[in-house]
Amino acid sequence: MSNDDDLDDLLDELDSQGDLETSQQVLSIRTESRRYNKPVTIIEGFDLSKSELKSTASELKSSLGTGGTVGDNRIELQGDHRDRVPDLLRERGFDVRE
């Protein structure tokens, strides 16, 4: 029985070291113009699992009342949200470079 506990402890330790802590992830925020000159806010620099990234994107979209998508370790939000996104990310423990 103790052998299983040792294995679980080791797996937990390895898992905790796999991703950077959110405070160590330095994110950059920029905007691009897309089709019909519509702005898109792009947040890059995440080191999260796909599910954590989707969860973070979902929280941001809900807070901002906008749509968006996730891909290539980045979040894209419809519209120009450079003024509000840094504070929302800092509230979640991220380091944001402006």
mmCIF file with all atom_site columns, C-alpha atoms in Angstrom:
data_model
loop_
_atom_site.group_PDB
_atom_site.id
_atom_site.type_symbol
_atom_site.label_atom_id
_atom_site.label_alt_id
_atom_site.label_comp_id
_atom_site.label_asym_id
_atom_site.label_entity_id
_atom_site.label_seq_id
_atom_site.pdbx_PDB_ins_code
_atom_site.Cartn_x
_atom_site.Cartn_y
_atom_site.Cartn_z
_atom_site.occupancy
_atom_site.B_iso_or_equiv
_atom_site.pdbx_formal_charge
_atom_site.auth_seq_id
_atom_site.auth_comp_id
_atom_site.auth_asym_id
_atom_site.auth_atom_id
_atom_site.pdbx_PDB_model_num
ATOM 1  C CA . MET A 1 1  ? 0.000   0.000  0.000   1.00 0.00 ? 1  MET A CA 1
ATOM 2  C CA . SER A 1 2  ? 2.783   2.469  0.811   1.00 0.00 ? 2  SER A CA 1
ATOM 3  C CA . ASN A 1 3  ? 4.272   1.879  -2.638  1.00 0.00 ? 3  ASN A CA 1
ATOM 4  C CA . ASP A 1 4  ? 1.131   3.338  -4.253  1.00 0.00 ? 4  ASP A CA 1
ATOM 5  C CA . ASP A 1 5  ? 1.308   6.355  -1.933  1.00 0.00 ? 5  ASP A CA 1
ATOM 6  C CA . ASP A 1 6  ? 4.942   6.972  -2.912  1.00 0.00 ? 6  ASP A CA 1
ATOM 7  C CA . LEU A 1 7  ? 4.018   6.822  -6.588  1.00 0.00 ? 7  LEU A CA 1
ATOM 8  C CA . ASP A 1 8  ? 1.098   9.227  -6.096  1.00 0.00 ? 8  ASP A CA 1
ATOM 9  C CA . ASP A 1 9  ? 3.376   11.644 -4.204  1.00 0.00 ? 9  ASP A CA 1
ATOM 10 C CA . LEU A 1 10 ? 5.969   11.494 -6.989  1.00 0.00 ? 10 LEU A CA 1
ATOM 11 C CA . LEU A 1 11 ? 3.320   12.073 -9.687  1.00 0.00 ? 11 LEU A CA 1
ATOM 12 C CA . ASP A 1 12 ? 1.906   15.047 -7.765  1.00 0.00 ? 12 ASP A CA 1
ATOM 13 C CA . GLU A 1 13 ? 5.405   16.522 -7.408  1.00 0.00 ? 13 GLU A CA 1
ATOM 14 C CA . LEU A 1 14 ? 6.184   16.088 -11.108 1.00 0.00 ? 14 LEU A CA 1
ATOM 15 C CA . ASP A 1 15 ? 2.818   17.559 -12.073 1.00 0.00 ? 15 ASP A CA 1
ATOM 16 C CA . SER A 1 16 ? 3.339   20.618 -9.885  1.00 0.00 ? 16 SER A CA 1
ATOM 17 C CA . GLN A 1 17 ? 6.664   21.326 -11.576 1.00 0.00 ? 17 GLN A CA 1
ATOM 18 C CA . GLY A 1 18 ? 5.364   20.836 -15.115 1.00 0.00 ? 18 GLY A CA 1
ATOM 19 C CA . ASP A 1 19 ? 3.758   24.229 -15.627 1.00 0.00 ? 19 ASP A CA 1
ATOM 20 C CA . LEU A 1 20 ? 5.142   27.581 -14.655 1.00 0.00 ? 20 LEU A CA 1
ATOM 21 C CA . GLU A 1 21 ? 3.360   29.229 -11.771 1.00 0.00 ? 21 GLU A CA 1
ATOM 22 C CA . THR A 1 22 ? 0.900   31.794 -13.086 1.00 0.00 ? 22 THR A CA 1
ATOM 23 C CA . SER A 1 23 ? 2.949   34.609 -11.535 1.00 0.00 ? 23 SER A CA 1
ATOM 24 C CA . GLN A 1 24 ? 6.023   33.465 -13.515 1.00 0.00 ? 24 GLN A CA 1
ATOM 25 C CA . GLN A 1 25 ? 4.205   33.587 -16.847 1.00 0.00 ? 25 GLN A CA 1
ATOM 26 C CA . VAL A 1 26 ? 4.845   36.929 -18.526 1.00 0.00 ? 26 VAL A CA 1
ATOM 27 C CA . LEU A 1 27 ? 1.976   37.709 -20.859 1.00 0.00 ? 27 LEU A CA 1
ATOM 28 C CA . SER A 1 28 ? 1.937   40.214 -23.693 1.00 0.00 ? 28 SER A CA 1
ATOM 29 C CA . ILE A 1 29 ? -1.190  41.896 -24.991 1.00 0.00 ? 29 ILE A CA 1
ATOM 30 C CA . ARG A 1 30 ? -1.567  43.424 -28.442 1.00 0.00 ? 30 ARG A CA 1
ATOM 31 C CA . THR A 1 31 ? -4.274  44.130 -30.981 1.00 0.00 ? 31 THR A CA 1
ATOM 32 C CA . GLU A 1 32 ? -4.547  43.309 -34.651 1.00 0.00 ? 32 GLU A CA 1
ATOM 33 C CA . SER A 1 33 ? -7.039  44.465 -37.234 1.00 0.00 ? 33 SER A CA 1
ATOM 34 C CA . ARG A 1 34 ? -8.869  41.637 -38.929 1.00 0.00 ? 34 ARG A CA 1
ATOM 35 C CA . ARG A 1 35 ? -11.499 41.439 -41.604 1.00 0.00 ? 35 ARG A CA 1
ATOM 36 C CA . TYR A 1 36 ? -13.495 44.654 -42.112 1.00 0.00 ? 36 TYR A CA 1
ATOM 37 C CA . ASN A 1 37 ? -10.966 46.491 -39.900 1.00 0.00 ? 37 ASN A CA 1
ATOM 38 C CA . LYS A 1 38 ? -12.343 44.852 -36.727 1.00 0.00 ? 38 LYS A CA 1
ATOM 39 C CA . PRO A 1 39 ? -9.873  44.868 -33.795 1.00 0.00 ? 39 PRO A CA 1
ATOM 40 C CA . VAL A 1 40 ? -8.864  41.632 -32.065 1.00 0.00 ? 40 VAL A CA 1
ATOM 41 C CA . THR A 1 41 ? -7.049  41.595 -28.694 1.00 0.00 ? 41 THR A CA 1
ATOM 42 C CA . ILE A 1 42 ? -4.360  38.882 -28.570 1.00 0.00 ? 42 ILE A CA 1
ATOM 43 C CA . ILE A 1 43 ? -2.908  37.648 -25.274 1.00 0.00 ? 43 ILE A CA 1
ATOM 44 C CA . GLU A 1 44 ? 0.232   35.516 -25.626 1.00 0.00 ? 44 GLU A CA 1
ATOM 45 C CA . GLY A 1 45 ? 2.778   33.865 -23.343 1.00 0.00 ? 45 GLY A CA 1
ATOM 46 C CA . PHE A 1 46 ? 0.654   31.287 -21.528 1.00 0.00 ? 46 PHE A CA 1
ATOM 47 C CA . ASP A 1 47 ? 2.151   28.056 -20.198 1.00 0.00 ? 47 ASP A CA 1
ATOM 48 C CA . LEU A 1 48 ? -1.110  26.355 -19.265 1.00 0.00 ? 48 LEU A CA 1
ATOM 49 C CA . SER A 1 49 ? -2.805  23.108 -20.163 1.00 0.00 ? 49 SER A CA 1
ATOM 50 C CA . LYS A 1 50 ? -5.419  23.342 -22.904 1.00 0.00 ? 50 LYS A CA 1
ATOM 51 C CA . SER A 1 51 ? -8.258  23.064 -20.370 1.00 0.00 ? 51 SER A CA 1
ATOM 52 C CA . GLU A 1 52 ? -6.791  25.765 -18.098 1.00 0.00 ? 52 GLU A CA 1
ATOM 53 C CA . LEU A 1 53 ? -6.299  28.058 -21.094 1.00 0.00 ? 53 LEU A CA 1
ATOM 54 C CA . LYS A 1 54 ? -9.906  27.500 -22.202 1.00 0.00 ? 54 LYS A CA 1
ATOM 55 C CA . SER A 1 55 ? -11.116 28.183 -18.661 1.00 0.00 ? 55 SER A CA 1
ATOM 56 C CA . THR A 1 56 ? -9.114  31.431 -18.469 1.00 0.00 ? 56 THR A CA 1
ATOM 57 C CA . ALA A 1 57 ? -10.444 32.483 -21.889 1.00 0.00 ? 57 ALA A CA 1
ATOM 58 C CA . SER A 1 58 ? -13.985 31.723 -20.792 1.00 0.00 ? 58 SER A CA 1
ATOM 59 C CA . GLU A 1 59 ? -13.589 33.855 -17.651 1.00 0.00 ? 59 GLU A CA 1
ATOM 60 C CA . LEU A 1 60 ? -12.176 36.759 -19.683 1.00 0.00 ? 60 LEU A CA 1
ATOM 61 C CA . LYS A 1 61 ? -14.904 36.554 -22.330 1.00 0.00 ? 61 LYS A CA 1
ATOM 62 C CA . SER A 1 62 ? -17.576 36.500 -19.657 1.00 0.00 ? 62 SER A CA 1
ATOM 63 C CA . SER A 1 63 ? -16.021 39.432 -17.741 1.00 0.00 ? 63 SER A CA 1
ATOM 64 C CA . LEU A 1 64 ? -15.700 41.500 -20.918 1.00 0.00 ? 64 LEU A CA 1
ATOM 65 C CA . GLY A 1 65 ? -18.968 40.438 -22.524 1.00 0.00 ? 65 GLY A CA 1
ATOM 66 C CA . THR A 1 66 ? -17.276 39.502 -25.779 1.00 0.00 ? 66 THR A CA 1
ATOM 67 C CA . GLY A 1 67 ? -16.507 36.509 -27.955 1.00 0.00 ? 67 GLY A CA 1
ATOM 68 C CA . GLY A 1 68 ? -13.141 34.949 -28.631 1.00 0.00 ? 68 GLY A CA 1
ATOM 69 C CA . THR A 1 69 ? -11.126 31.837 -29.276 1.00 0.00 ? 69 THR A CA 1
ATOM 70 C CA . VAL A 1 70 ? -8.154  29.836 -27.979 1.00 0.00 ? 70 VAL A CA 1
ATOM 71 C CA . GLY A 1 71 ? -5.249  28.461 -30.000 1.00 0.00 ? 71 GLY A CA 1
ATOM 72 C CA . ASP A 1 72 ? -1.452  28.098 -30.055 1.00 0.00 ? 72 ASP A CA 1
ATOM 73 C CA . ASN A 1 73 ? -1.129  28.977 -26.328 1.00 0.00 ? 73 ASN A CA 1
ATOM 74 C CA . ARG A 1 74 ? -2.857  32.298 -26.861 1.00 0.00 ? 74 ARG A CA 1
ATOM 75 C CA . ILE A 1 75 ? -6.284  33.831 -26.372 1.00 0.00 ? 75 ILE A CA 1
ATOM 76 C CA . GLU A 1 76 ? -7.931  36.028 -29.000 1.00 0.00 ? 76 GLU A CA 1
ATOM 77 C CA . LEU A 1 77 ? -10.775 38.299 -27.923 1.00 0.00 ? 77 LEU A CA 1
ATOM 78 C CA . GLN A 1 78 ? -13.084 40.176 -30.270 1.00 0.00 ? 78 GLN A CA 1
ATOM 79 C CA . GLY A 1 79 ? -12.607 43.930 -29.903 1.00 0.00 ? 79 GLY A CA 1
ATOM 80 C CA . ASP A 1 80 ? -9.946  46.174 -28.384 1.00 0.00 ? 80 ASP A CA 1
ATOM 81 C CA . HIS A 1 81 ? -9.698  45.314 -24.674 1.00 0.00 ? 81 HIS A CA 1
ATOM 82 C CA . ARG A 1 82 ? -6.133  46.451 -23.943 1.00 0.00 ? 82 ARG A CA 1
ATOM 83 C CA . ASP A 1 83 ? -7.439  48.781 -21.242 1.00 0.00 ? 83 ASP A CA 1
ATOM 84 C CA . ARG A 1 84 ? -9.273  46.112 -19.180 1.00 0.00 ? 84 ARG A CA 1
ATOM 85 C CA . VAL A 1 85 ? -7.467  42.814 -19.872 1.00 0.00 ? 85 VAL A CA 1
ATOM 86 C CA . PRO A 1 86 ? -4.235  43.536 -17.908 1.00 0.00 ? 86 PRO A CA 1
ATOM 87 C CA . ASP A 1 87 ? -6.148  44.143 -14.658 1.00 0.00 ? 87 ASP A CA 1
ATOM 88 C CA . LEU A 1 88 ? -8.319  41.056 -15.163 1.00 0.00 ? 88 LEU A CA 1
ATOM 89 C CA . LEU A 1 89 ? -5.234  38.895 -15.747 1.00 0.00 ? 89 LEU A CA 1
ATOM 90 C CA . ARG A 1 90 ? -3.389  40.360 -12.745 1.00 0.00 ? 90 ARG A CA 1
ATOM 91 C CA . GLU A 1 91 ? -6.425  39.529 -10.574 1.00 0.00 ? 91 GLU A CA 1
ATOM 92 C CA . ARG A 1 92 ? -5.914  35.917 -11.680 1.00 0.00 ? 92 ARG A CA 1
ATOM 93 C CA . GLY A 1 93 ? -2.221  36.048 -10.680 1.00 0.00 ? 93 GLY A CA 1
ATOM 94 C CA . PHE A 1 94 ? -0.546  36.570 -14.062 1.00 0.00 ? 94 PHE A CA 1
ATOM 95 C CA . ASP A 1 95 ? 2.344   38.951 -14.744 1.00 0.00 ? 95 ASP A CA 1
ATOM 96 C CA . VAL A 1 96 ? 1.406   41.255 -17.630 1.00 0.00 ? 96 VAL A CA 1
ATOM 97 C CA . ARG A 1 97 ? 3.955   43.189 -19.693 1.00 0.00 ? 97 ARG A CA 1
ATOM 98 C CA . GLU A 1 98 ? 2.459   46.315 -21.230 1.00 0.00 ? 98 GLU A CA 1
#
